[in-house]
CSV table of C-alpha atoms in Angstrom, one decimal:
chain,number,residue,atom,x,y,z
A,696,UNK,CA,-0.1,0.5,-0.1
A,697,UNK,CA,2.6,2.1,0.6
A,698,UNK,CA,4.7,1.8,-2.9
A,699,UNK,CA,1.2,3.5,-4.8
A,700,UNK,CA,0.6,6.2,-2.3
A,701,UNK,CA,4.8,6.8,-2.7
A,702,UNK,CA,4.5,6.4,-6.7
A,703,UNK,CA,1.6,8.9,-6.2
A,704,UNK,CA,3.3,11.9,-4.1
A,705,UNK,CA,6.3,11.1,-6.7
A,706,UNK,CA,4.2,12.3,-9.5
A,707,UNK,CA,2.5,15.1,-7.9
A,708,UNK,CA,5.8,16.2,-7.5
A,709,UNK,CA,7.6,16.3,-11.1
A,710,UNK,CA,4.0,17.9,-12.0
A,711,UNK,CA,4.2,20.8,-9.9
A,712,UNK,CA,7.9,21.4,-10.1
A,713,UNK,CA,8.3,20.7,-14.1
A,714,UNK,CA,8.6,24.5,-14.5
A,715,UNK,CA,11.6,25.2,-12.0
A,716,UNK,CA,15.1,24.5,-13.6
A,717,UNK,CA,17.3,22.5,-12.2
A,718,UNK,CA,20.8,25.0,-12.3
A,719,UNK,CA,20.1,28.2,-11.1
A,720,UNK,CA,20.9,31.0,-13.3
A,721,UNK,CA,22.0,34.0,-13.0
A,722,UNK,CA,24.2,37.4,-14.4
A,723,UNK,CA,27.9,37.7,-14.1
A,724,UNK,CA,30.7,39.0,-15.1
A,725,UNK,CA,33.0,37.3,-17.5
A,726,UNK,CA,36.7,37.6,-18.6
A,727,UNK,CA,36.0,37.1,-22.6
A,728,UNK,CA,40.3,36.4,-24.0
A,729,UNK,CA,40.9,38.1,-27.4
A,730,UNK,CA,43.6,36.9,-29.8
A,731,UNK,CA,46.9,38.6,-28.3
A,732,UNK,CA,50.1,39.6,-30.2
A,733,UNK,CA,53.6,40.0,-29.4
A,734,UNK,CA,55.2,43.3,-30.8
A,735,UNK,CA,59.2,44.1,-31.1
A,736,UNK,CA,60.5,46.8,-30.0
A,737,UNK,CA,62.9,48.0,-32.2
A,738,UNK,CA,66.7,47.3,-31.7
A,739,UNK,CA,68.9,50.6,-30.1
A,740,UNK,CA,70.7,51.4,-26.8
A,741,UNK,CA,68.4,53.7,-24.8
A,742,UNK,CA,71.1,55.7,-22.2
A,743,UNK,CA,70.6,55.9,-18.7
A,744,UNK,CA,68.2,58.7,-17.9
A,745,UNK,CA,66.9,59.6,-21.6
A,746,UNK,CA,63.9,58.9,-22.7
A,747,UNK,CA,63.0,57.9,-26.0
A,748,UNK,CA,59.2,57.1,-28.0
A,749,UNK,CA,58.1,54.4,-29.5
A,750,UNK,CA,55.5,53.7,-31.8
A,751,UNK,CA,54.5,49.7,-33.1
A,752,UNK,CA,53.1,49.4,-36.2
A,753,UNK,CA,48.8,48.7,-35.7
A,754,UNK,CA,47.8,45.3,-36.1
A,755,UNK,CA,45.0,43.5,-36.7
A,756,UNK,CA,43.3,40.6,-34.7
A,757,UNK,CA,41.1,38.5,-36.4
A,758,UNK,CA,38.1,37.5,-34.4
A,759,UNK,CA,35.8,35.0,-34.7
A,760,UNK,CA,31.6,34.1,-33.5
A,761,UNK,CA,33.0,32.5,-30.4
A,762,UNK,CA,33.8,36.2,-28.9
A,763,UNK,CA,30.6,37.0,-31.1
A,764,UNK,CA,28.2,34.2,-28.7
A,765,UNK,CA,29.9,35.0,-25.9
A,766,UNK,CA,29.3,38.8,-25.9
A,767,UNK,CA,26.0,38.5,-27.5
A,768,UNK,CA,23.5,38.3,-24.2
A,769,UNK,CA,26.7,41.3,-22.6
A,770,UNK,CA,25.7,44.8,-21.6
A,771,UNK,CA,26.1,47.5,-23.5
A,772,UNK,CA,29.4,49.4,-21.7
A,773,UNK,CA,32.3,46.5,-19.9
A,774,UNK,CA,36.0,46.9,-19.8
A,775,UNK,CA,38.7,46.4,-21.9
A,776,UNK,CA,41.5,44.7,-19.7
A,777,UNK,CA,45.4,45.4,-21.2
A,778,UNK,CA,48.2,42.8,-19.7
A,779,UNK,CA,51.5,43.7,-21.0
A,780,UNK,CA,54.6,42.0,-20.4
A,781,UNK,CA,58.6,42.5,-21.1
A,782,UNK,CA,61.2,40.7,-20.7
A,783,UNK,CA,63.0,40.9,-17.2
A,784,UNK,CA,66.2,42.2,-18.5
A,785,UNK,CA,64.1,45.4,-20.5
A,786,UNK,CA,64.3,47.5,-17.8
A,787,UNK,CA,62.4,50.3,-18.7
A,788,UNK,CA,59.4,52.5,-17.4
A,789,UNK,CA,57.0,54.0,-19.9
A,790,UNK,CA,53.9,55.5,-20.7
A,791,UNK,CA,52.6,54.2,-23.3
A,792,UNK,CA,49.0,54.1,-24.7
A,793,UNK,CA,46.9,51.3,-26.9
A,794,UNK,CA,43.8,52.0,-29.0
A,795,UNK,CA,41.7,49.4,-30.0
A,796,UNK,CA,39.3,49.5,-32.5
A,797,UNK,CA,37.3,48.1,-35.7
A,798,UNK,CA,38.8,50.3,-38.3
A,799,UNK,CA,42.8,51.8,-39.0
A,800,UNK,CA,41.7,54.9,-38.5
A,801,UNK,CA,41.1,55.2,-35.0
A,802,UNK,CA,37.8,56.9,-34.8
A,803,UNK,CA,34.9,57.9,-32.5
A,804,UNK,CA,34.1,54.6,-31.7
A,805,UNK,CA,38.3,54.0,-30.3
A,806,UNK,CA,38.4,52.7,-27.1
A,807,UNK,CA,42.0,53.8,-25.2
A,808,UNK,CA,43.7,52.3,-22.7
A,809,UNK,CA,46.7,54.4,-20.8
A,810,UNK,CA,49.3,52.2,-19.4
A,811,UNK,CA,52.5,53.3,-17.2
A,812,UNK,CA,54.5,50.4,-16.1
A,813,UNK,CA,57.8,50.7,-13.9
A,814,UNK,CA,61.4,49.5,-15.3
A,815,UNK,CA,61.0,46.2,-12.3
A,816,UNK,CA,58.0,45.2,-13.8
A,817,UNK,CA,57.8,42.7,-15.7
A,818,UNK,CA,54.0,42.4,-15.8
A,819,UNK,CA,51.2,45.3,-15.7
A,820,UNK,CA,47.9,45.1,-16.1
A,821,UNK,CA,45.7,48.1,-16.5
A,822,UNK,CA,42.1,48.2,-17.4
A,823,UNK,CA,39.8,50.4,-19.2
A,824,UNK,CA,36.9,51.2,-17.6
A,825,UNK,CA,32.8,52.0,-19.1
A,826,UNK,CA,34.5,51.0,-22.4
A,827,UNK,CA,31.3,50.7,-24.9
A,828,UNK,CA,30.8,46.5,-26.2
A,829,UNK,CA,29.0,46.7,-29.5
A,830,UNK,CA,31.8,47.1,-31.5
A,831,UNK,CA,33.9,44.8,-30.0
A,832,UNK,CA,30.6,42.4,-29.9
A,833,UNK,CA,29.5,43.6,-33.8
A,834,UNK,CA,32.9,42.9,-34.9
A,835,UNK,CA,33.3,39.7,-33.7
A,836,UNK,CA,29.3,38.4,-34.8
A,837,UNK,CA,30.5,39.0,-38.7
A,838,UNK,CA,33.7,37.5,-38.0
A,839,UNK,CA,35.5,40.9,-38.1
A,840,UNK,CA,38.3,41.9,-36.8
A,841,UNK,CA,39.9,44.7,-34.7
A,842,UNK,CA,42.5,47.0,-35.3
A,843,UNK,CA,44.6,47.5,-32.4
A,844,UNK,CA,48.1,50.2,-32.4
A,845,UNK,CA,50.6,50.8,-28.8
A,846,UNK,CA,52.7,54.0,-28.7
A,847,UNK,CA,53.8,56.1,-26.2
A,848,UNK,CA,57.5,57.0,-25.0
A,849,UNK,CA,59.5,54.4,-22.9
A,850,UNK,CA,62.7,55.4,-20.7
A,851,UNK,CA,65.9,54.1,-18.9
A,852,UNK,CA,65.7,55.2,-15.2
A,853,UNK,CA,69.8,53.8,-15.3
A,854,UNK,CA,71.9,53.4,-14.1
A,855,UNK,CA,74.0,51.5,-17.4
A,856,UNK,CA,72.2,52.1,-20.8
A,857,UNK,CA,69.6,49.4,-22.0
A,858,UNK,CA,70.3,48.0,-24.8
A,859,UNK,CA,67.4,46.5,-26.1
A,860,UNK,CA,68.1,43.6,-28.6
A,861,UNK,CA,66.2,40.2,-30.5
A,862,UNK,CA,66.7,38.4,-27.2
A,863,UNK,CA,64.3,41.2,-24.4
A,864,UNK,CA,62.8,43.3,-26.8
A,865,UNK,CA,59.6,41.8,-27.6
A,866,UNK,CA,56.6,43.6,-25.7
A,867,UNK,CA,53.4,40.5,-25.6
A,868,UNK,CA,49.9,42.5,-25.2
A,869,UNK,CA,46.6,40.5,-24.1
A,870,UNK,CA,43.3,41.8,-24.2
A,871,UNK,CA,40.1,40.7,-22.7
A,872,UNK,CA,36.9,42.0,-22.1
A,873,UNK,CA,35.3,42.0,-19.0
A,874,UNK,CA,31.5,42.4,-19.0
A,875,UNK,CA,28.4,41.2,-17.7
A,876,UNK,CA,26.8,38.7,-19.2
A,877,UNK,CA,22.7,38.3,-19.3
A,878,UNK,CA,22.1,34.7,-18.7
A,879,UNK,CA,19.6,34.6,-16.7
A,880,UNK,CA,15.8,34.2,-18.3
């Protein structure tokens, strides 16, 4: 007698709970990586106490629909985080600016990230908050590209000269979009 009662109870509970999701769903901040690149500093010798302007050629990074699908439900504004990594032997400090746009003209929709790094630091993280992510999302959905330009000034705080060579003259720029992704229904 207990088995039919338990079976009837299970059927009633299952029917009553059919609209309750099995897993919770909520909105969350996601870190969506974008294509990375390595930039090569031109070979040179920078004497102690001197600063030199540095401008890298504009890079074109192709996006694909996997980035677009992640950003499909993203909020229109978020952050773009840049991680700048240099070789330990490249003992230069600097003030640089990274620009990101969907055109090589770098127009009104450009996202700009200023970064200041010290000679002793190998990895520096800088964030552009309040960035308009609609441009990145549209480019990713169309299998488009982002154009990235890094320029500024590097300085040798000393002591001694810094010799930039092929072995130490690489700066890697990694980008990630940090956005609120709407997951809840």
